[in-house]
CSV table of C-alpha atoms in Angstrom, one decimal:
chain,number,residue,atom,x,y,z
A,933,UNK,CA,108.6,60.6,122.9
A,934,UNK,CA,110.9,59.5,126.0
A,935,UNK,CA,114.5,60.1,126.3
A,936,UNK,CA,115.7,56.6,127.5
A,937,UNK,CA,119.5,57.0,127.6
A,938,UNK,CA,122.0,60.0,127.1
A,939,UNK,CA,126.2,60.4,126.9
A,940,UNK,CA,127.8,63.2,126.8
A,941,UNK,CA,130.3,62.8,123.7
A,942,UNK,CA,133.1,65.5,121.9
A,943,UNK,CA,131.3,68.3,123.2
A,944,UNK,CA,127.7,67.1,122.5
A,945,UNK,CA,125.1,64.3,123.2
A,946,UNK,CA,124.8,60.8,122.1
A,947,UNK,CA,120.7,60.1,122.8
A,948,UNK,CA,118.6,57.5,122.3
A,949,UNK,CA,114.8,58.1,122.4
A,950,UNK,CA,111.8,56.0,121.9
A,951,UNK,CA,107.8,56.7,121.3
A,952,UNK,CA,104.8,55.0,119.9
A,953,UNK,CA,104.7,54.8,116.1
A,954,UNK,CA,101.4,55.2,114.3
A,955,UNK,CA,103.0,54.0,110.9
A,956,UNK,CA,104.5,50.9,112.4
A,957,UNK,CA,102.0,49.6,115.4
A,958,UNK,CA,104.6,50.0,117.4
A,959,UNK,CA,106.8,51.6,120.0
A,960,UNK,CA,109.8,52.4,117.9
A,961,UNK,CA,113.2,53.6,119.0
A,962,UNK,CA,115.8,55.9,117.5
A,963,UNK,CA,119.7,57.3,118.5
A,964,UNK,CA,120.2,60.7,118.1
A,965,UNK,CA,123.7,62.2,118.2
A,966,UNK,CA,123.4,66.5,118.8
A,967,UNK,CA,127.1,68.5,118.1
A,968,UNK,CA,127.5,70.9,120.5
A,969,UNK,CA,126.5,73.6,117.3
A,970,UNK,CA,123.0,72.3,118.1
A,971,UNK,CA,123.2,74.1,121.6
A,972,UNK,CA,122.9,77.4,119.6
A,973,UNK,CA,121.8,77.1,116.3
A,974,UNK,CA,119.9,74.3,114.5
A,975,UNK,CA,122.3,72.1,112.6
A,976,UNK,CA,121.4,69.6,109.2
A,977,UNK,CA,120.1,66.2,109.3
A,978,UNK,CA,122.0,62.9,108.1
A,979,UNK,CA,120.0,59.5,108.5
A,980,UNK,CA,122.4,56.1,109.1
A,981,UNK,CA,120.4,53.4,108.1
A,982,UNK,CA,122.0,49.8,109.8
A,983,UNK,CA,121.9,46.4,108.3
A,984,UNK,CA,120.1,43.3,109.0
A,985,UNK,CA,120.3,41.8,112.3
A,986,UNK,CA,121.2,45.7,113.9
A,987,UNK,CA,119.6,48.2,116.2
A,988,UNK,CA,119.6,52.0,116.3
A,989,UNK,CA,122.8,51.5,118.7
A,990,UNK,CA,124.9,49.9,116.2
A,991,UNK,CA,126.5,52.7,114.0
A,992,UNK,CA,126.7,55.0,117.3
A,993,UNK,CA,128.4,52.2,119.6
A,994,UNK,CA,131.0,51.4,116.4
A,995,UNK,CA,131.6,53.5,113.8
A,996,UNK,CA,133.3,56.2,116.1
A,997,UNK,CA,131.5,59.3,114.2
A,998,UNK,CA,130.8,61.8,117.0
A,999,UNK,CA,134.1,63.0,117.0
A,1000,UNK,CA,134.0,64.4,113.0
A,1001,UNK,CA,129.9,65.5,113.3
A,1002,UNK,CA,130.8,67.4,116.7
A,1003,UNK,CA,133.4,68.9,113.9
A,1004,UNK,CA,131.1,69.4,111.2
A,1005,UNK,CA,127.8,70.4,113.4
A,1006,UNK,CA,126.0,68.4,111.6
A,1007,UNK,CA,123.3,65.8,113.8
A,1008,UNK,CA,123.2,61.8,113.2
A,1009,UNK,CA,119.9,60.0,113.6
A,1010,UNK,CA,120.0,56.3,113.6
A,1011,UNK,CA,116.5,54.7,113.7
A,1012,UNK,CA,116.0,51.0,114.3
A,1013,UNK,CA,115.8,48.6,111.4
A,1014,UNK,CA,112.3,46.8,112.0
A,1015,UNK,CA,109.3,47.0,114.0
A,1016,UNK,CA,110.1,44.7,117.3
A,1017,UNK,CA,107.5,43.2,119.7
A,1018,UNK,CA,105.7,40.1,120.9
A,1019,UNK,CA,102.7,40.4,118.7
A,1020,UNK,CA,104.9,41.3,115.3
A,1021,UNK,CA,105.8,38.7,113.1
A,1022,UNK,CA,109.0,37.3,112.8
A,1023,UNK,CA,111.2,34.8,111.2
A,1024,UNK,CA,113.6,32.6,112.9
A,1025,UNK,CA,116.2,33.4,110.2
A,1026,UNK,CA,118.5,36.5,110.9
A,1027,UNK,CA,117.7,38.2,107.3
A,1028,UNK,CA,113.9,38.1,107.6
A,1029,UNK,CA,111.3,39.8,110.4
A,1030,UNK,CA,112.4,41.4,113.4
A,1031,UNK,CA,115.8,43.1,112.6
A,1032,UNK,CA,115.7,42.6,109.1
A,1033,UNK,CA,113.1,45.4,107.7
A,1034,UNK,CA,114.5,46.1,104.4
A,1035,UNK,CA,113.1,49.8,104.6
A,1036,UNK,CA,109.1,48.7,102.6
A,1037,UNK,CA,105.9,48.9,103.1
A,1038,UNK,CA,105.3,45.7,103.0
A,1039,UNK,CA,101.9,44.8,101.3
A,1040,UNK,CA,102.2,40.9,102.2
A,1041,UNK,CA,100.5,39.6,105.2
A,1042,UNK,CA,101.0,39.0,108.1
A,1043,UNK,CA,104.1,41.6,107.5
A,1044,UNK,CA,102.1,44.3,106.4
A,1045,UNK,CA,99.8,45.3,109.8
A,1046,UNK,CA,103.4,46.8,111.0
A,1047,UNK,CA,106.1,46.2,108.2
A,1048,UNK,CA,106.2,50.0,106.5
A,1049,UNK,CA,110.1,51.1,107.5
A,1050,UNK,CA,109.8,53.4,104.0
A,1051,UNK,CA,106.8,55.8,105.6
A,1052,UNK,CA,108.4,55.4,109.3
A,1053,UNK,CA,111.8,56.8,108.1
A,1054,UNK,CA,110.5,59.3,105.3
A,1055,UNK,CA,107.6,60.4,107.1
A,1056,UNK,CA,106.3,59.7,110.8
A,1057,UNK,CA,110.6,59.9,112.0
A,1058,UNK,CA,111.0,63.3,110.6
A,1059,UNK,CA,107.7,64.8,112.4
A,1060,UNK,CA,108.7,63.1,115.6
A,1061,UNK,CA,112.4,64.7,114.8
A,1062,UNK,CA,110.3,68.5,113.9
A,1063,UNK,CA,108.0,68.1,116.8
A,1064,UNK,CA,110.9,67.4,119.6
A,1065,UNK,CA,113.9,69.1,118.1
A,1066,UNK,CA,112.4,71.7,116.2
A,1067,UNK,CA,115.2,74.6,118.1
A,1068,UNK,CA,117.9,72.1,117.1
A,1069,UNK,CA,117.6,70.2,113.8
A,1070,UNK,CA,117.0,71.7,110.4
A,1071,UNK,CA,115.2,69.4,108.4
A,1072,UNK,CA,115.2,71.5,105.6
A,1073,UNK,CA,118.9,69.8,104.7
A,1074,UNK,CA,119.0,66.1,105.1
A,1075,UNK,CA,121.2,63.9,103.7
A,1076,UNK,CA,121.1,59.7,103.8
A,1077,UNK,CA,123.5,56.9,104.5
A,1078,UNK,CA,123.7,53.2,105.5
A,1079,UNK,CA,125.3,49.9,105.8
A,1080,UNK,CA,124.6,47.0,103.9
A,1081,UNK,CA,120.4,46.5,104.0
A,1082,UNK,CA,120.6,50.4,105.4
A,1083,UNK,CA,122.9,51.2,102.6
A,1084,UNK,CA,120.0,49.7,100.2
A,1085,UNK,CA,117.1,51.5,102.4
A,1086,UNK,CA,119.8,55.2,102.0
A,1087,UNK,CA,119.8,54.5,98.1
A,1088,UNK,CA,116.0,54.1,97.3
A,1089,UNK,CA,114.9,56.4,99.5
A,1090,UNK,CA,117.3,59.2,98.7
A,1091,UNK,CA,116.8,58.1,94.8
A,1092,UNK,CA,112.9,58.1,95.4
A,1093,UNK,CA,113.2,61.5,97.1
A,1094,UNK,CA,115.6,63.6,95.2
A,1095,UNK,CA,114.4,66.7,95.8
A,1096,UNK,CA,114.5,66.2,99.4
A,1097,UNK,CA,117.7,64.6,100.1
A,1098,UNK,CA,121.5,67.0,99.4
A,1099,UNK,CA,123.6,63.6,99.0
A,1100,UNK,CA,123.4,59.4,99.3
A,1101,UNK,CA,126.6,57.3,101.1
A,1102,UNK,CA,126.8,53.9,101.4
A,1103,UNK,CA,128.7,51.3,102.7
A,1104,UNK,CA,128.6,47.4,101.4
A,1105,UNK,CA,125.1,48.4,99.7
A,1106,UNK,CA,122.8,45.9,98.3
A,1107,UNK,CA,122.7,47.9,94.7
A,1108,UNK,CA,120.2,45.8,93.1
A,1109,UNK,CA,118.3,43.9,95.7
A,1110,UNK,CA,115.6,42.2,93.0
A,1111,UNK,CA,118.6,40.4,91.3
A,1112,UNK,CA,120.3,38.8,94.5
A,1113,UNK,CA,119.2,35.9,97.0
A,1114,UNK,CA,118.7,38.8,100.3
A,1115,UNK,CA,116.3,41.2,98.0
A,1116,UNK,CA,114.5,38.2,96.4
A,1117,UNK,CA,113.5,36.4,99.6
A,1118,UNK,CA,112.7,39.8,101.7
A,1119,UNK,CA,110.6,41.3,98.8
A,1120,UNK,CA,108.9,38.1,97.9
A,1121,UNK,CA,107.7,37.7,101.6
A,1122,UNK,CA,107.0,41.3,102.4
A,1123,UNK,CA,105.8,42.6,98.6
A,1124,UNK,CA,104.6,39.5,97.0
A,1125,UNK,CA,105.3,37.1,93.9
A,1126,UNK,CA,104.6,40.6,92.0
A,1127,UNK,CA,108.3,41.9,90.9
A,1128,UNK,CA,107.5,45.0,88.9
A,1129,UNK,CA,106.3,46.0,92.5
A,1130,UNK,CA,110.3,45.0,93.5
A,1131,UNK,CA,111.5,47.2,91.4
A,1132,UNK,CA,110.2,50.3,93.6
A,1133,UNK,CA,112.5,49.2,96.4
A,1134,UNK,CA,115.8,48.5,93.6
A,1135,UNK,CA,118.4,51.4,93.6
A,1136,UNK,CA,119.9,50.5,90.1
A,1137,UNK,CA,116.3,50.0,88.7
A,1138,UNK,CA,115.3,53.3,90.1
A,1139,UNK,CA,118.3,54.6,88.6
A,1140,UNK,CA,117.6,53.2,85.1
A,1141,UNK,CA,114.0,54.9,85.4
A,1142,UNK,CA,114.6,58.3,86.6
A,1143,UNK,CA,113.3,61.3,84.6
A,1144,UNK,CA,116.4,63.4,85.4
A,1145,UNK,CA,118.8,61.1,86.0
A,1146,UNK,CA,121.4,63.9,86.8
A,1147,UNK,CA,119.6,65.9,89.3
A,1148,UNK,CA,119.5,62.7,91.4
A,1149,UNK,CA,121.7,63.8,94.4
A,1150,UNK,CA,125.6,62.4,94.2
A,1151,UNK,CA,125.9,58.9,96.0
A,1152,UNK,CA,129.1,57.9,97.5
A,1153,UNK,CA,129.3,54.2,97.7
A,1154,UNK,CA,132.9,52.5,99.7
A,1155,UNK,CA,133.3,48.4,98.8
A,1156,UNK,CA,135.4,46.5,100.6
A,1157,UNK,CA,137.0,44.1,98.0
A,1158,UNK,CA,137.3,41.0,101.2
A,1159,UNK,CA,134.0,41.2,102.0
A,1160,UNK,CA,132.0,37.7,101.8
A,1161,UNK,CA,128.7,39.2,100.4
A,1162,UNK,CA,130.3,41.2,97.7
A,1163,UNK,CA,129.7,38.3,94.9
A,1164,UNK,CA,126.7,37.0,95.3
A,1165,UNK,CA,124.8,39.9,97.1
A,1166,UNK,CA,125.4,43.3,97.0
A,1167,UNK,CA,126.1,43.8,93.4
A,1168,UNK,CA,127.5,47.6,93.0
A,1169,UNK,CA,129.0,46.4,89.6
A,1170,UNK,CA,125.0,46.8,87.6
A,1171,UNK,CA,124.5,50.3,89.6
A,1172,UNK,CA,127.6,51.6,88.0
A,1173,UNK,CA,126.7,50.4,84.8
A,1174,UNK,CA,123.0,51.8,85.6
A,1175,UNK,CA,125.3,55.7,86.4
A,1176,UNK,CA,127.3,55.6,83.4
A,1177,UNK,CA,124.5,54.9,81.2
A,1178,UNK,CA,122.2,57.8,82.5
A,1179,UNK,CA,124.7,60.0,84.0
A,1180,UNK,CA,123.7,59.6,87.8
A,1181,UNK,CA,126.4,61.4,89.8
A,1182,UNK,CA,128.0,57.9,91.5
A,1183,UNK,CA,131.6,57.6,93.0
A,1184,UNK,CA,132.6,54.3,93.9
A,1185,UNK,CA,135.6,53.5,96.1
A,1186,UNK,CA,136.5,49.4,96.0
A,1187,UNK,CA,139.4,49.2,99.2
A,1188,UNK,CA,141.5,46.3,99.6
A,1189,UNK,CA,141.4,43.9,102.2
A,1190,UNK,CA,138.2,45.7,104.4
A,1191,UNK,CA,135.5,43.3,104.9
A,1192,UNK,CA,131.6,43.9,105.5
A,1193,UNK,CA,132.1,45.0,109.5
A,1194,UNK,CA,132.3,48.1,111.5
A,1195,UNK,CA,135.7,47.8,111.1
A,1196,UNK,CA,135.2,49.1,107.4
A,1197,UNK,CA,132.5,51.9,108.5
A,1198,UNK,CA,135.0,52.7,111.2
A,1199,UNK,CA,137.6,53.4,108.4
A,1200,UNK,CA,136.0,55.9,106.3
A,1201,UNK,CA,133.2,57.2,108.4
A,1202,UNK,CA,135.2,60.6,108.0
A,1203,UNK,CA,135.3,60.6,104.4
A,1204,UNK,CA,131.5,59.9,103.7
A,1205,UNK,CA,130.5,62.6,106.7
A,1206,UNK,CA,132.9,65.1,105.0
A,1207,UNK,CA,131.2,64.1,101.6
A,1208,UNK,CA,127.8,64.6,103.3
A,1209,UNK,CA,128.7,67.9,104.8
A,1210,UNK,CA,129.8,69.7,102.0
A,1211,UNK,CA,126.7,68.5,100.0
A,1212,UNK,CA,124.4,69.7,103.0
A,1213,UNK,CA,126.5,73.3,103.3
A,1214,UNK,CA,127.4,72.3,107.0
């Protein structure tokens, strides 16, 4: 692992690091942002997720949450959203390939040789996270969150890992990716014609299928009610229904006027790392 850049921000640091990934074939590349708490204790975990078309610098460049985690001591990692290279494959359209990983192993060729964002984040980026930082972050209390195709990858992976994960936020999710045009083409390229295999990467299916529907962890999810994918993409509607017909802990918070942008995140960054917090004890 290489330390690549560094800011000093509220008191703490705003990294970015980057290091060769077994999972994904791949150097890979991650921001990390340390409260100054982390200078003498070790501090909980949240994972921001981006959306399509983002890096790992988006959410620390824009959403303006340094300030409240340097509050909260709590630590922000933000990995990138694809494998990136000359040799990966790619797709000239902005919500396929490079940029636009959806967070699966994908299983599809020519995708799958570097395509697995689900192991990277759940399992190769928290050993590189234990074996570099293992004096500063506790990963024994994570929580996830994300924006849009990150707010998707935060849902499954916190609903596939319940045990594992204190609380869920999302921004703009896509809530049922195998029902909307974004999911359909990404898991039909990357997964397949196969859509029962869809249906592991679909937060309201996974919802619908849980054992213990109410010891899933509590998902915070803010809408904007002017943003242009609301209708035909991201669908939050079916996972409430999906919540109120198991019980999944699910708080939804539709806002006037905010669109899809950082704008929104901006907005109510504070409320979902206050949310976070309290689930993660910080």
């Amino acid at each position: 692992m290489e330390k690549i850049d560094e800011h000093k921000s509220f008191g703490g640091w705003q990294q970015r690091h980057t290091h060769a990934s077994k999972v994904c074939g791949c150097d890979m590349t991650f921001s990390l942002y340390l409260p100054p708490a982390a200078e003498t204790a070790i501090v909980p975990v949240v994972y921001w997720l981006s959306g399509l078309t983002c890096t790992d610098e988006n959410f620390p460049n824009k959403a303006g949450a340094q300030e409240i985690a340097a509050d909260l001591g709590i630590a922000i990692v933000a990995p990138d959203t694809s494998p990136r290279g000359d040799d990966i494959a790619d797709d000239a359209a902005y919500d396929l390939g490079q940029g636009a990983g959806f967070y699966v192993n994908a299983t599809a060729a020519p995708w799958s040789r570097h395509y697995q964002m689900y192991d990277y984040v759940t399992h190769e980026l928290p050993q590189v996270l234990a074996e570099g930082f293992a004096d500063q972050l506790d990963l024994a209390r994570e929580a996830i969150a994300g924006h849009s195709m990150g707010g998707h990858g935060a849902l499954v992976i916190g609903l596939r890992n319940p045990d594992r994960f204190a609380a869920i936020s999302a921004f703009s999710a896509i809530c049922a990716p195998s029902a909307v045009s974004w999911g359909e083409k990404a898991f039909s390229t990357y997964l397949g014609d196969d859509k029962q295999a869809w249906l592991d990467y679909d937060a309201t299916a996974l919802m619908h299928a849980a054992n213990n529907p109410k010891a899933l962890p509590p998902i915070r999810l803010e809408q904007g009610l002017a943003d242009g994918f609301l209708d035909e993409q991201l669908a939050p509607e079916q996972l409430e229904a999906a919540a109120r017909q198991t019980g999944a802990r699910l708080e939804v918070n539709r806002r006037k006027g905010y669109d899809h942008s950082y704008f929104f995140i901006a907005s109510f960054i504070e409320d979902h790392l206050r949310f976070l917090a309290r689930h993660l004890g910080a």
